[in-house]
Amino acid sequence: MPKILRTISDVRDFTSLYNLVNRRIGFVPTMGALHEGHLELGKRARKECDCVIYSIFVNPKQFGPSEDLNRYPRDLKGDLEKLDMIGTDAVFIPDDKTMYPEGFSTYIDIGKTGTILCGKSRPGHFRGVATVVSKLFNIVGCDQAYFGKKDIQQFIILKKMVKDMNIPVEIIGVETFREKDGLAMSSRNAYLNKKERTAAAVLFKSLSYAKENFQNFENKNDLISKAAEIISMEKLAVIDYIEVRDYRDLSEVKTLKKGKSVLLMAVKFGNTRLIDNIILN
Ligand code: AMP
């Protein structure tokens, strides 16, 4: 079983042994309720690093007041068994007070990229993500940190954050791990009822269509309309956004440049909001 670390000094005592002999520490931050997508990140870290540390922390600062913080799925026992199977060395499971003691007031301001796409629908979300991840990096002192490209906006924001703030951590992006019907694995998939779960496969249908056919479209708005039309074939789907952006920094693109554009979407099924994206190449 991975060693369970509850406090910041637990983590520092644990990592000091690796630091002493210059070993590479790979880190995977998560909010738990782990699925195979989460485990892919650790498997990659296992190949590339001497020590693999996960964190499990449902970060209250990245949830809006009307979001699902209190009902976010939790399964610590199952998580530890899964982490054991992939050879995790340690898992940091702090409580809210450890991460945000009384009087905590410093936040990372990530600028405009935090206000578009998911940041528009979830004000303050990426500020909360960047703040907790920078704290976790300072606590763990990892060399490499692994993030899923399903959350591509998060990945891009964190890459920028370590560059801007000179944080000596290499951010590594891992491809989206999918169910058989293409639905991106997500802890939130557990909220979907049977009908919603079946309907949710339409996300990947729409993204795949766009990837295969984008070269036949004159402009990006026509492609977006077609992607939306495919989503709307499922009555249960309610589109939050569908956009095409530059895949490197999420800036606006005028034309559909091969290999440089990403199609991103957020779609609600009942109360569950799912996100996904695909690079157009
Ligand atoms: P979360 O617990 O949802 O905050 O996710 C923790 C990490 O796992 C983030 O870097 C996510 O992008 C990544 N992740 C979540 N789902 C997947 C997936 N289906 N494939 C690859 N990475 C994922």
PDB file of C-alpha atoms and ligand atoms in Angstrom:
ATOM      1  CA  MET A   1       0.000   0.000   0.000  1.00  0.00           C
ATOM      2  CA  PRO A   2       1.213   3.571  -0.641  1.00  0.00           C
ATOM      3  CA  LYS A   3       2.412   5.437   2.436  1.00  0.00           C
ATOM      4  CA  ILE A   4      -0.315   7.779   3.635  1.00  0.00           C
ATOM      5  CA  LEU A   5       0.852  11.324   4.326  1.00  0.00           C
ATOM      6  CA  ARG A   6      -1.591  13.599   6.167  1.00  0.00           C
ATOM      7  CA  THR A   7       0.474  16.635   7.130  1.00  0.00           C
ATOM      8  CA  ILE A   8       2.939  18.897   5.348  1.00  0.00           C
ATOM      9  CA  SER A   9       5.785  17.665   7.556  1.00  0.00           C
ATOM     10  CA  ASP A  10       4.820  14.042   6.734  1.00  0.00           C
ATOM     11  CA  VAL A  11       5.342  14.921   3.055  1.00  0.00           C
ATOM     12  CA  ARG A  12       8.615  16.770   3.615  1.00  0.00           C
ATOM     13  CA  ASP A  13      10.037  13.946   5.760  1.00  0.00           C
ATOM     14  CA  PHE A  14       9.104  11.460   3.057  1.00  0.00           C
ATOM     15  CA  THR A  15      10.514  13.425   0.105  1.00  0.00           C
ATOM     16  CA  SER A  16      13.717  14.447   1.911  1.00  0.00           C
ATOM     17  CA  LEU A  17      15.057  10.904   1.520  1.00  0.00           C
ATOM     18  CA  TYR A  18      14.616  11.090  -2.254  1.00  0.00           C
ATOM     19  CA  ASN A  19      15.985  14.619  -2.467  1.00  0.00           C
ATOM     20  CA  LEU A  20      19.085  13.616  -0.510  1.00  0.00           C
ATOM     21  CA  VAL A  21      20.114  11.202  -3.242  1.00  0.00           C
ATOM     22  CA  ASN A  22      18.858  13.318  -6.165  1.00  0.00           C
ATOM     23  CA  ARG A  23      15.997  11.035  -7.186  1.00  0.00           C
ATOM     24  CA  ARG A  24      13.213  12.247  -9.491  1.00  0.00           C
ATOM     25  CA  ILE A  25       9.854  12.771  -7.835  1.00  0.00           C
ATOM     26  CA  GLY A  26       6.753  12.484 -10.028  1.00  0.00           C
ATOM     27  CA  PHE A  27       3.524  13.979  -8.701  1.00  0.00           C
ATOM     28  CA  VAL A  28      -0.139  13.454  -9.673  1.00  0.00           C
ATOM     29  CA  PRO A  29      -2.628  15.865  -8.057  1.00  0.00           C
ATOM     30  CA  THR A  30      -6.235  14.586  -7.995  1.00  0.00           C
ATOM     31  CA  MET A  31      -9.537  15.032  -6.214  1.00  0.00           C
ATOM     32  CA  GLY A  32      -9.946  11.279  -5.713  1.00  0.00           C
ATOM     33  CA  ALA A  33     -12.749   8.915  -6.864  1.00  0.00           C
ATOM     34  CA  LEU A  34     -10.006   7.566  -9.058  1.00  0.00           C
ATOM     35  CA  HIS A  35     -10.637   5.901 -12.417  1.00  0.00           C
ATOM     36  CA  GLU A  36      -8.354   4.495 -15.089  1.00  0.00           C
ATOM     37  CA  GLY A  37      -7.713   7.971 -16.540  1.00  0.00           C
ATOM     38  CA  HIS A  38      -6.217   9.082 -13.217  1.00  0.00           C
ATOM     39  CA  LEU A  39      -4.141   5.904 -13.076  1.00  0.00           C
ATOM     40  CA  GLU A  40      -2.690   6.517 -16.553  1.00  0.00           C
ATOM     41  CA  LEU A  41      -1.004   9.618 -15.146  1.00  0.00           C
ATOM     42  CA  GLY A  42       0.663   7.621 -12.376  1.00  0.00           C
ATOM     43  CA  LYS A  43       1.690   4.818 -14.733  1.00  0.00           C
ATOM     44  CA  ARG A  44       3.481   7.366 -16.878  1.00  0.00           C
ATOM     45  CA  ALA A  45       5.117   8.875 -13.778  1.00  0.00           C
ATOM     46  CA  ARG A  46       6.168   5.381 -12.684  1.00  0.00           C
ATOM     47  CA  LYS A  47       8.074   4.958 -15.972  1.00  0.00           C
ATOM     48  CA  GLU A  48       9.755   8.346 -15.788  1.00  0.00           C
ATOM     49  CA  CYS A  49      10.445   8.933 -12.079  1.00  0.00           C
ATOM     50  CA  ASP A  50      12.016   7.197  -9.076  1.00  0.00           C
ATOM     51  CA  CYS A  51       9.176   8.068  -6.752  1.00  0.00           C
ATOM     52  CA  VAL A  52       5.446   8.511  -7.496  1.00  0.00           C
ATOM     53  CA  ILE A  53       3.288  10.617  -5.186  1.00  0.00           C
ATOM     54  CA  TYR A  54      -0.453  11.244  -5.634  1.00  0.00           C
ATOM     55  CA  SER A  55      -2.502  13.786  -3.759  1.00  0.00           C
ATOM     56  CA  ILE A  56      -6.196  13.400  -3.031  1.00  0.00           C
ATOM     57  CA  PHE A  57      -7.803  16.664  -2.039  1.00  0.00           C
ATOM     58  CA  VAL A  58     -11.248  17.962  -2.984  1.00  0.00           C
ATOM     59  CA  ASN A  59     -10.236  21.597  -3.174  1.00  0.00           C
ATOM     60  CA  PRO A  60     -13.074  23.836  -1.948  1.00  0.00           C
ATOM     61  CA  LYS A  61     -11.483  26.920  -3.556  1.00  0.00           C
ATOM     62  CA  GLN A  62     -12.156  25.667  -7.079  1.00  0.00           C
ATOM     63  CA  PHE A  63     -15.896  25.089  -6.573  1.00  0.00           C
ATOM     64  CA  GLY A  64     -18.454  27.863  -7.026  1.00  0.00           C
ATOM     65  CA  PRO A  65     -21.166  28.367  -4.372  1.00  0.00           C
ATOM     66  CA  SER A  66     -23.790  26.480  -6.425  1.00  0.00           C
ATOM     67  CA  GLU A  67     -21.454  23.680  -7.536  1.00  0.00           C
ATOM     68  CA  ASP A  68     -21.084  20.061  -6.444  1.00  0.00           C
ATOM     69  CA  LEU A  69     -18.466  20.333  -3.641  1.00  0.00           C
ATOM     70  CA  ASN A  70     -20.591  18.541  -1.038  1.00  0.00           C
ATOM     71  CA  ARG A  71     -21.729  15.738  -3.295  1.00  0.00           C
ATOM     72  CA  TYR A  72     -18.385  15.264  -5.099  1.00  0.00           C
ATOM     73  CA  PRO A  73     -17.767  11.453  -5.169  1.00  0.00           C
ATOM     74  CA  ARG A  74     -15.342  10.086  -2.544  1.00  0.00           C
ATOM     75  CA  ASP A  75     -13.924   6.563  -2.254  1.00  0.00           C
ATOM     76  CA  LEU A  76     -10.709   6.581  -0.259  1.00  0.00           C
ATOM     77  CA  LYS A  77     -10.546   2.818   0.275  1.00  0.00           C
ATOM     78  CA  GLY A  78     -11.004   2.097  -3.448  1.00  0.00           C
ATOM     79  CA  ASP A  79      -8.526   4.854  -4.355  1.00  0.00           C
ATOM     80  CA  LEU A  80      -5.785   3.399  -2.141  1.00  0.00           C
ATOM     81  CA  GLU A  81      -6.273  -0.084  -3.610  1.00  0.00           C
ATOM     82  CA  LYS A  82      -6.000   1.309  -7.144  1.00  0.00           C
ATOM     83  CA  LEU A  83      -2.912   3.350  -6.282  1.00  0.00           C
ATOM     84  CA  ASP A  84      -1.343   0.274  -4.737  1.00  0.00           C
ATOM     85  CA  MET A  85      -1.897  -1.663  -7.975  1.00  0.00           C
ATOM     86  CA  ILE A  86       0.145   0.795 -10.035  1.00  0.00           C
ATOM     87  CA  GLY A  87       2.990   0.973  -7.526  1.00  0.00           C
ATOM     88  CA  THR A  88       2.404   4.396  -5.958  1.00  0.00           C
ATOM     89  CA  ASP A  89       4.956   5.236  -3.268  1.00  0.00           C
ATOM     90  CA  ALA A  90       2.926   7.721  -1.263  1.00  0.00           C
ATOM     91  CA  VAL A  91      -0.342   9.620  -1.228  1.00  0.00           C
ATOM     92  CA  PHE A  92      -0.868  13.005   0.361  1.00  0.00           C
ATOM     93  CA  ILE A  93      -4.377  13.335   1.808  1.00  0.00           C
ATOM     94  CA  PRO A  94      -4.556  16.696   3.572  1.00  0.00           C
ATOM     95  CA  ASP A  95      -7.677  18.080   5.222  1.00  0.00           C
ATOM     96  CA  ASP A  96      -9.046  21.553   4.475  1.00  0.00           C
ATOM     97  CA  LYS A  97      -7.331  23.110   7.525  1.00  0.00           C
ATOM     98  CA  THR A  98      -3.912  21.790   6.463  1.00  0.00           C
ATOM     99  CA  MET A  99      -4.246  23.421   3.041  1.00  0.00           C
ATOM    100  CA  TYR A 100      -6.126  26.545   4.137  1.00  0.00           C
ATOM    101  CA  PRO A 101      -5.392  27.352   7.772  1.00  0.00           C
ATOM    102  CA  GLU A 102      -7.246  30.272   9.335  1.00  0.00           C
ATOM    103  CA  GLY A 103      -6.113  33.562   7.863  1.00  0.00           C
ATOM    104  CA  PHE A 104      -5.178  32.107   4.472  1.00  0.00           C
ATOM    105  CA  SER A 105      -5.506  34.921   1.915  1.00  0.00           C
ATOM    106  CA  THR A 106      -3.009  34.586  -0.955  1.00  0.00           C
ATOM    107  CA  TYR A 107      -4.157  33.508  -4.420  1.00  0.00           C
ATOM    108  CA  ILE A 108      -2.624  33.008  -7.857  1.00  0.00           C
ATOM    109  CA  ASP A 109      -4.141  35.351 -10.452  1.00  0.00           C
ATOM    110  CA  ILE A 110      -3.787  33.635 -13.817  1.00  0.00           C
ATOM    111  CA  GLY A 111      -5.120  36.427 -16.009  1.00  0.00           C
ATOM    112  CA  LYS A 112      -7.408  36.244 -19.033  1.00  0.00           C
ATOM    113  CA  THR A 113      -7.046  32.509 -19.811  1.00  0.00           C
ATOM    114  CA  GLY A 114      -8.861  31.873 -16.552  1.00  0.00           C
ATOM    115  CA  THR A 115     -11.933  33.822 -17.675  1.00  0.00           C
ATOM    116  CA  ILE A 116     -12.711  32.125 -21.014  1.00  0.00           C
ATOM    117  CA  LEU A 117     -14.342  28.729 -21.793  1.00  0.00           C
ATOM    118  CA  CYS A 118     -14.789  26.898 -18.450  1.00  0.00           C
ATOM    119  CA  GLY A 119     -13.610  30.001 -16.600  1.00  0.00           C
ATOM    120  CA  LYS A 120     -16.598  31.887 -18.008  1.00  0.00           C
ATOM    121  CA  SER A 121     -19.095  29.313 -16.742  1.00  0.00           C
ATOM    122  CA  ARG A 122     -17.161  28.741 -13.512  1.00  0.00           C
ATOM    123  CA  PRO A 123     -15.858  32.129 -12.281  1.00  0.00           C
ATOM    124  CA  GLY A 124     -12.895  31.719  -9.905  1.00  0.00           C
ATOM    125  CA  HIS A 125     -12.445  28.034 -10.745  1.00  0.00           C
ATOM    126  CA  PHE A 126      -8.967  28.310 -12.280  1.00  0.00           C
ATOM    127  CA  ARG A 127      -7.822  30.765  -9.613  1.00  0.00           C
ATOM    128  CA  GLY A 128      -8.657  28.035  -7.094  1.00  0.00           C
ATOM    129  CA  VAL A 129      -6.935  25.363  -9.194  1.00  0.00           C
ATOM    130  CA  ALA A 130      -3.757  27.413  -9.720  1.00  0.00           C
ATOM    131  CA  THR A 131      -3.624  28.329  -6.029  1.00  0.00           C
ATOM    132  CA  VAL A 132      -3.941  24.763  -4.768  1.00  0.00           C
ATOM    133  CA  VAL A 133      -1.548  23.335  -7.366  1.00  0.00           C
ATOM    134  CA  SER A 134       1.126  25.939  -6.569  1.00  0.00           C
ATOM    135  CA  LYS A 135       0.751  25.094  -2.862  1.00  0.00           C
ATOM    136  CA  LEU A 136       0.982  21.368  -3.591  1.00  0.00           C
ATOM    137  CA  PHE A 137       4.122  21.933  -5.696  1.00  0.00           C
ATOM    138  CA  ASN A 138       5.700  23.854  -2.799  1.00  0.00           C
ATOM    139  CA  ILE A 139       4.784  21.108  -0.346  1.00  0.00           C
ATOM    140  CA  VAL A 140       5.806  18.102  -2.450  1.00  0.00           C
ATOM    141  CA  GLY A 141       8.819  19.613  -4.225  1.00  0.00           C
ATOM    142  CA  CYS A 142       8.312  17.367  -7.245  1.00  0.00           C
ATOM    143  CA  ASP A 143      10.409  17.391 -10.419  1.00  0.00           C
ATOM    144  CA  GLN A 144       7.574  16.461 -12.768  1.00  0.00           C
ATOM    145  CA  ALA A 145       3.815  16.763 -12.417  1.00  0.00           C
ATOM    146  CA  TYR A 146       1.274  14.929 -14.550  1.00  0.00           C
ATOM    147  CA  PHE A 147      -2.030  16.351 -15.784  1.00  0.00           C
ATOM    148  CA  GLY A 148      -4.705  15.043 -18.140  1.00  0.00           C
ATOM    149  CA  LYS A 149      -5.346  16.739 -21.460  1.00  0.00           C
ATOM    150  CA  LYS A 150      -9.081  16.164 -20.964  1.00  0.00           C
ATOM    151  CA  ASP A 151      -8.820  19.303 -18.837  1.00  0.00           C
ATOM    152  CA  ILE A 152      -6.785  21.089 -21.499  1.00  0.00           C
ATOM    153  CA  GLN A 153      -7.522  24.577 -20.182  1.00  0.00           C
ATOM    154  CA  GLN A 154      -6.214  23.555 -16.758  1.00  0.00           C
ATOM    155  CA  PHE A 155      -3.121  21.996 -18.369  1.00  0.00           C
ATOM    156  CA  ILE A 156      -2.355  25.158 -20.381  1.00  0.00           C
ATOM    157  CA  ILE A 157      -2.949  27.467 -17.396  1.00  0.00           C
ATOM    158  CA  LEU A 158      -0.650  25.422 -15.143  1.00  0.00           C
ATOM    159  CA  LYS A 159       2.096  25.247 -17.766  1.00  0.00           C
ATOM    160  CA  LYS A 160       1.936  29.041 -17.986  1.00  0.00           C
ATOM    161  CA  MET A 161       1.850  29.393 -14.193  1.00  0.00           C
ATOM    162  CA  VAL A 162       5.104  27.453 -13.638  1.00  0.00           C
ATOM    163  CA  LYS A 163       6.761  29.457 -16.423  1.00  0.00           C
ATOM    164  CA  ASP A 164       5.568  32.839 -15.145  1.00  0.00           C
ATOM    165  CA  MET A 165       6.347  32.042 -11.493  1.00  0.00           C
ATOM    166  CA  ASN A 166       9.657  30.219 -12.138  1.00  0.00           C
ATOM    167  CA  ILE A 167       8.398  27.109 -10.358  1.00  0.00           C
ATOM    168  CA  PRO A 168      10.950  24.353 -11.093  1.00  0.00           C
ATOM    169  CA  VAL A 169       8.381  21.690 -12.027  1.00  0.00           C
ATOM    170  CA  GLU A 170       7.948  20.189 -15.480  1.00  0.00           C
ATOM    171  CA  ILE A 171       4.266  19.900 -16.403  1.00  0.00           C
ATOM    172  CA  ILE A 172       3.530  16.759 -18.401  1.00  0.00           C
ATOM    173  CA  GLY A 173       0.286  16.309 -20.346  1.00  0.00           C
ATOM    174  CA  VAL A 174      -1.234  12.849 -20.716  1.00  0.00           C
ATOM    175  CA  GLU A 175      -3.743  11.930 -23.453  1.00  0.00           C
ATOM    176  CA  THR A 176      -7.396  11.555 -22.503  1.00  0.00           C
ATOM    177  CA  PHE A 177      -8.337   8.043 -21.421  1.00  0.00           C
ATOM    178  CA  ARG A 178     -11.759   7.015 -22.751  1.00  0.00           C
ATOM    179  CA  GLU A 179     -14.522   4.479 -22.170  1.00  0.00           C
ATOM    180  CA  LYS A 180     -15.287   1.998 -24.990  1.00  0.00           C
ATOM    181  CA  ASP A 181     -17.874   4.343 -26.538  1.00  0.00           C
ATOM    182  CA  GLY A 182     -15.401   7.247 -26.464  1.00  0.00           C
ATOM    183  CA  LEU A 183     -16.726   9.087 -23.402  1.00  0.00           C
ATOM    184  CA  ALA A 184     -13.768  10.638 -21.557  1.00  0.00           C
ATOM    185  CA  MET A 185     -13.400   9.066 -18.127  1.00  0.00           C
ATOM    186  CA  SER A 186     -14.334  11.485 -15.368  1.00  0.00           C
ATOM    187  CA  SER A 187     -15.243  11.194 -11.700  1.00  0.00           C
ATOM    188  CA  ARG A 188     -18.396  13.140 -12.593  1.00  0.00           C
ATOM    189  CA  ASN A 189     -19.583  10.380 -14.979  1.00  0.00           C
ATOM    190  CA  ALA A 190     -20.780   8.630 -11.797  1.00  0.00           C
ATOM    191  CA  TYR A 191     -23.562  11.259 -11.523  1.00  0.00           C
ATOM    192  CA  LEU A 192     -25.103  10.274 -14.878  1.00  0.00           C
ATOM    193  CA  ASN A 193     -28.205   8.088 -14.888  1.00  0.00           C
ATOM    194  CA  LYS A 194     -28.462   5.329 -17.489  1.00  0.00           C
ATOM    195  CA  LYS A 195     -30.119   7.477 -20.171  1.00  0.00           C
ATOM    196  CA  GLU A 196     -27.726  10.379 -19.617  1.00  0.00           C
ATOM    197  CA  ARG A 197     -24.733   8.030 -19.718  1.00  0.00           C
ATOM    198  CA  THR A 198     -25.846   6.633 -23.087  1.00  0.00           C
ATOM    199  CA  ALA A 199     -26.507  10.136 -24.429  1.00  0.00           C
ATOM    200  CA  ALA A 200     -23.090  11.400 -23.234  1.00  0.00           C
ATOM    201  CA  ALA A 201     -21.337   9.318 -25.915  1.00  0.00           C
ATOM    202  CA  VAL A 202     -22.428  12.067 -28.334  1.00  0.00           C
ATOM    203  CA  LEU A 203     -19.545  14.285 -27.152  1.00  0.00           C
ATOM    204  CA  PHE A 204     -16.920  12.026 -28.647  1.00  0.00           C
ATOM    205  CA  LYS A 205     -19.056  11.475 -31.778  1.00  0.00           C
ATOM    206  CA  SER A 206     -19.154  15.202 -32.357  1.00  0.00           C
ATOM    207  CA  LEU A 207     -15.426  15.671 -31.625  1.00  0.00           C
ATOM    208  CA  SER A 208     -14.431  12.742 -33.856  1.00  0.00           C
ATOM    209  CA  TYR A 209     -16.580  14.059 -36.701  1.00  0.00           C
ATOM    210  CA  ALA A 210     -14.854  17.438 -36.393  1.00  0.00           C
ATOM    211  CA  LYS A 211     -11.398  15.899 -36.367  1.00  0.00           C
ATOM    212  CA  GLU A 212     -12.093  13.801 -39.454  1.00  0.00           C
ATOM    213  CA  ASN A 213     -13.872  16.501 -41.452  1.00  0.00           C
ATOM    214  CA  PHE A 214     -12.524  19.908 -40.411  1.00  0.00           C
ATOM    215  CA  GLN A 215     -10.564  20.304 -43.632  1.00  0.00           C
ATOM    216  CA  ASN A 216     -13.851  20.369 -45.590  1.00  0.00           C
ATOM    217  CA  PHE A 217     -15.103  23.434 -43.704  1.00  0.00           C
ATOM    218  CA  GLU A 218     -14.615  26.955 -45.020  1.00  0.00           C
ATOM    219  CA  ASN A 219     -14.502  28.553 -41.600  1.00  0.00           C
ATOM    220  CA  LYS A 220     -14.521  27.635 -37.939  1.00  0.00           C
ATOM    221  CA  ASN A 221     -18.075  28.816 -37.269  1.00  0.00           C
ATOM    222  CA  ASP A 222     -19.457  26.308 -39.781  1.00  0.00           C
ATOM    223  CA  LEU A 223     -17.494  23.556 -38.047  1.00  0.00           C
ATOM    224  CA  ILE A 224     -18.775  24.687 -34.645  1.00  0.00           C
ATOM    225  CA  SER A 225     -22.372  24.704 -35.976  1.00  0.00           C
ATOM    226  CA  LYS A 226     -21.970  21.163 -37.301  1.00  0.00           C
ATOM    227  CA  ALA A 227     -20.458  19.966 -34.003  1.00  0.00           C
ATOM    228  CA  ALA A 228     -23.392  21.583 -32.157  1.00  0.00           C
ATOM    229  CA  GLU A 229     -25.887  19.989 -34.546  1.00  0.00           C
ATOM    230  CA  ILE A 230     -24.472  16.532 -33.737  1.00  0.00           C
ATOM    231  CA  ILE A 231     -24.658  17.211 -29.976  1.00  0.00           C
ATOM    232  CA  SER A 232     -28.234  18.457 -30.317  1.00  0.00           C
ATOM    233  CA  MET A 233     -29.301  15.135 -31.836  1.00  0.00           C
ATOM    234  CA  GLU A 234     -29.314  13.938 -28.223  1.00  0.00           C
ATOM    235  CA  LYS A 235     -32.365  15.486 -26.557  1.00  0.00           C
ATOM    236  CA  LEU A 236     -30.775  15.300 -23.083  1.00  0.00           C
ATOM    237  CA  ALA A 237     -27.738  17.355 -24.101  1.00  0.00           C
ATOM    238  CA  VAL A 238     -27.610  21.073 -23.236  1.00  0.00           C
ATOM    239  CA  ILE A 239     -24.601  22.885 -24.704  1.00  0.00           C
ATOM    240  CA  ASP A 240     -22.678  25.245 -22.418  1.00  0.00           C
ATOM    241  CA  TYR A 241     -20.010  26.137 -24.984  1.00  0.00           C
ATOM    242  CA  ILE A 242     -18.391  24.828 -28.159  1.00  0.00           C
ATOM    243  CA  GLU A 243     -15.338  26.763 -29.332  1.00  0.00           C
ATOM    244  CA  VAL A 244     -12.259  26.428 -31.515  1.00  0.00           C
ATOM    245  CA  ARG A 245      -9.033  27.875 -30.087  1.00  0.00           C
ATOM    246  CA  ASP A 246      -5.278  27.735 -30.584  1.00  0.00           C
ATOM    247  CA  TYR A 247      -4.215  24.549 -28.808  1.00  0.00           C
ATOM    248  CA  ARG A 248      -1.019  26.101 -27.412  1.00  0.00           C
ATOM    249  CA  ASP A 249      -2.459  29.042 -25.468  1.00  0.00           C
ATOM    250  CA  LEU A 250      -6.225  28.973 -26.115  1.00  0.00           C
ATOM    251  CA  SER A 251      -6.066  32.294 -27.956  1.00  0.00           C
ATOM    252  CA  GLU A 252      -8.722  32.974 -30.618  1.00  0.00           C
ATOM    253  CA  VAL A 253      -8.108  31.527 -34.078  1.00  0.00           C
ATOM    254  CA  LYS A 254      -9.552  32.989 -37.264  1.00  0.00           C
ATOM    255  CA  THR A 255      -8.919  29.989 -39.487  1.00  0.00           C
ATOM    256  CA  LEU A 256      -8.808  26.249 -38.851  1.00  0.00           C
ATOM    257  CA  LYS A 257      -5.066  25.668 -38.885  1.00  0.00           C
ATOM    258  CA  LYS A 258      -4.146  22.006 -39.125  1.00  0.00           C
ATOM    259  CA  GLY A 259      -2.568  20.728 -35.894  1.00  0.00           C
ATOM    260  CA  LYS A 260      -2.816  24.157 -34.276  1.00  0.00           C
ATOM    261  CA  SER A 261      -6.478  24.271 -33.351  1.00  0.00           C
ATOM    262  CA  VAL A 262      -8.415  22.507 -30.650  1.00  0.00           C
ATOM    263  CA  LEU A 263     -12.187  22.049 -30.531  1.00  0.00           C
ATOM    264  CA  LEU A 264     -13.417  22.315 -26.945  1.00  0.00           C
ATOM    265  CA  MET A 265     -16.861  21.725 -25.518  1.00  0.00           C
ATOM    266  CA  ALA A 266     -18.800  21.664 -22.272  1.00  0.00           C
ATOM    267  CA  VAL A 267     -22.207  19.979 -22.356  1.00  0.00           C
ATOM    268  CA  LYS A 268     -24.715  19.352 -19.576  1.00  0.00           C
ATOM    269  CA  PHE A 269     -26.680  16.142 -19.133  1.00  0.00           C
ATOM    270  CA  GLY A 270     -29.195  16.751 -16.350  1.00  0.00           C
ATOM    271  CA  ASN A 271     -27.190  18.394 -13.571  1.00  0.00           C
ATOM    272  CA  THR A 272     -23.888  16.973 -14.765  1.00  0.00           C
ATOM    273  CA  ARG A 273     -21.572  19.148 -16.804  1.00  0.00           C
ATOM    274  CA  LEU A 274     -19.020  17.254 -18.911  1.00  0.00           C
ATOM    275  CA  ILE A 275     -16.063  18.663 -20.824  1.00  0.00           C
ATOM    276  CA  ASP A 276     -13.971  17.253 -23.640  1.00  0.00           C
ATOM    277  CA  ASN A 277     -11.760  18.417 -26.497  1.00  0.00           C
ATOM    278  CA  ILE A 278      -9.909  17.212 -29.563  1.00  0.00           C
ATOM    279  CA  ILE A 279      -6.919  18.572 -31.480  1.00  0.00           C
ATOM    280  CA  LEU A 280      -7.811  19.104 -35.136  1.00  0.00           C
ATOM    281  CA  ASN A 281      -5.083  17.327 -37.039  1.00  0.00           C
TER     282      ASN A 281
HETATM  283  P1  AMP B   1      -9.481  15.418 -11.056  1.00  0.00           P
HETATM  284  O1  AMP B   1      -9.452  14.445  -9.927  1.00  0.00           O
HETATM  285  O2  AMP B   1     -10.741  15.366 -11.842  1.00  0.00           O
HETATM  286  O3  AMP B   1      -9.089  16.807 -10.624  1.00  0.00           O
HETATM  287  O4  AMP B   1      -8.359  14.954 -12.075  1.00  0.00           O
HETATM  288  C1  AMP B   1      -7.035  14.776 -11.670  1.00  0.00           C
HETATM  289  C2  AMP B   1      -6.157  14.676 -12.895  1.00  0.00           C
HETATM  290  O5  AMP B   1      -6.552  13.563 -13.690  1.00  0.00           O
HETATM  291  C3  AMP B   1      -6.249  15.913 -13.796  1.00  0.00           C
HETATM  292  O6  AMP B   1      -4.955  16.215 -14.292  1.00  0.00           O
HETATM  293  C4  AMP B   1      -7.153  15.437 -14.899  1.00  0.00           C
HETATM  294  O7  AMP B   1      -6.953  16.126 -16.121  1.00  0.00           O
HETATM  295  C5  AMP B   1      -6.725  13.984 -15.024  1.00  0.00           C
HETATM  296  N1  AMP B   1      -7.776  13.200 -15.684  1.00  0.00           N
HETATM  297  C6  AMP B   1      -9.078  13.132 -15.351  1.00  0.00           C
HETATM  298  N2  AMP B   1      -9.762  12.352 -16.227  1.00  0.00           N
HETATM  299  C7  AMP B   1      -8.844  11.920 -17.138  1.00  0.00           C
HETATM  300  C8  AMP B   1      -8.922  11.097 -18.301  1.00  0.00           C
HETATM  301  N3  AMP B   1     -10.067  10.563 -18.718  1.00  0.00           N
HETATM  302  N4  AMP B   1      -7.796  10.874 -19.006  1.00  0.00           N
HETATM  303  C9  AMP B   1      -6.606  11.426 -18.606  1.00  0.00           C
HETATM  304  N5  AMP B   1      -6.479  12.216 -17.510  1.00  0.00           N
HETATM  305  C10 AMP B   1      -7.573  12.464 -16.790  1.00  0.00           C
END
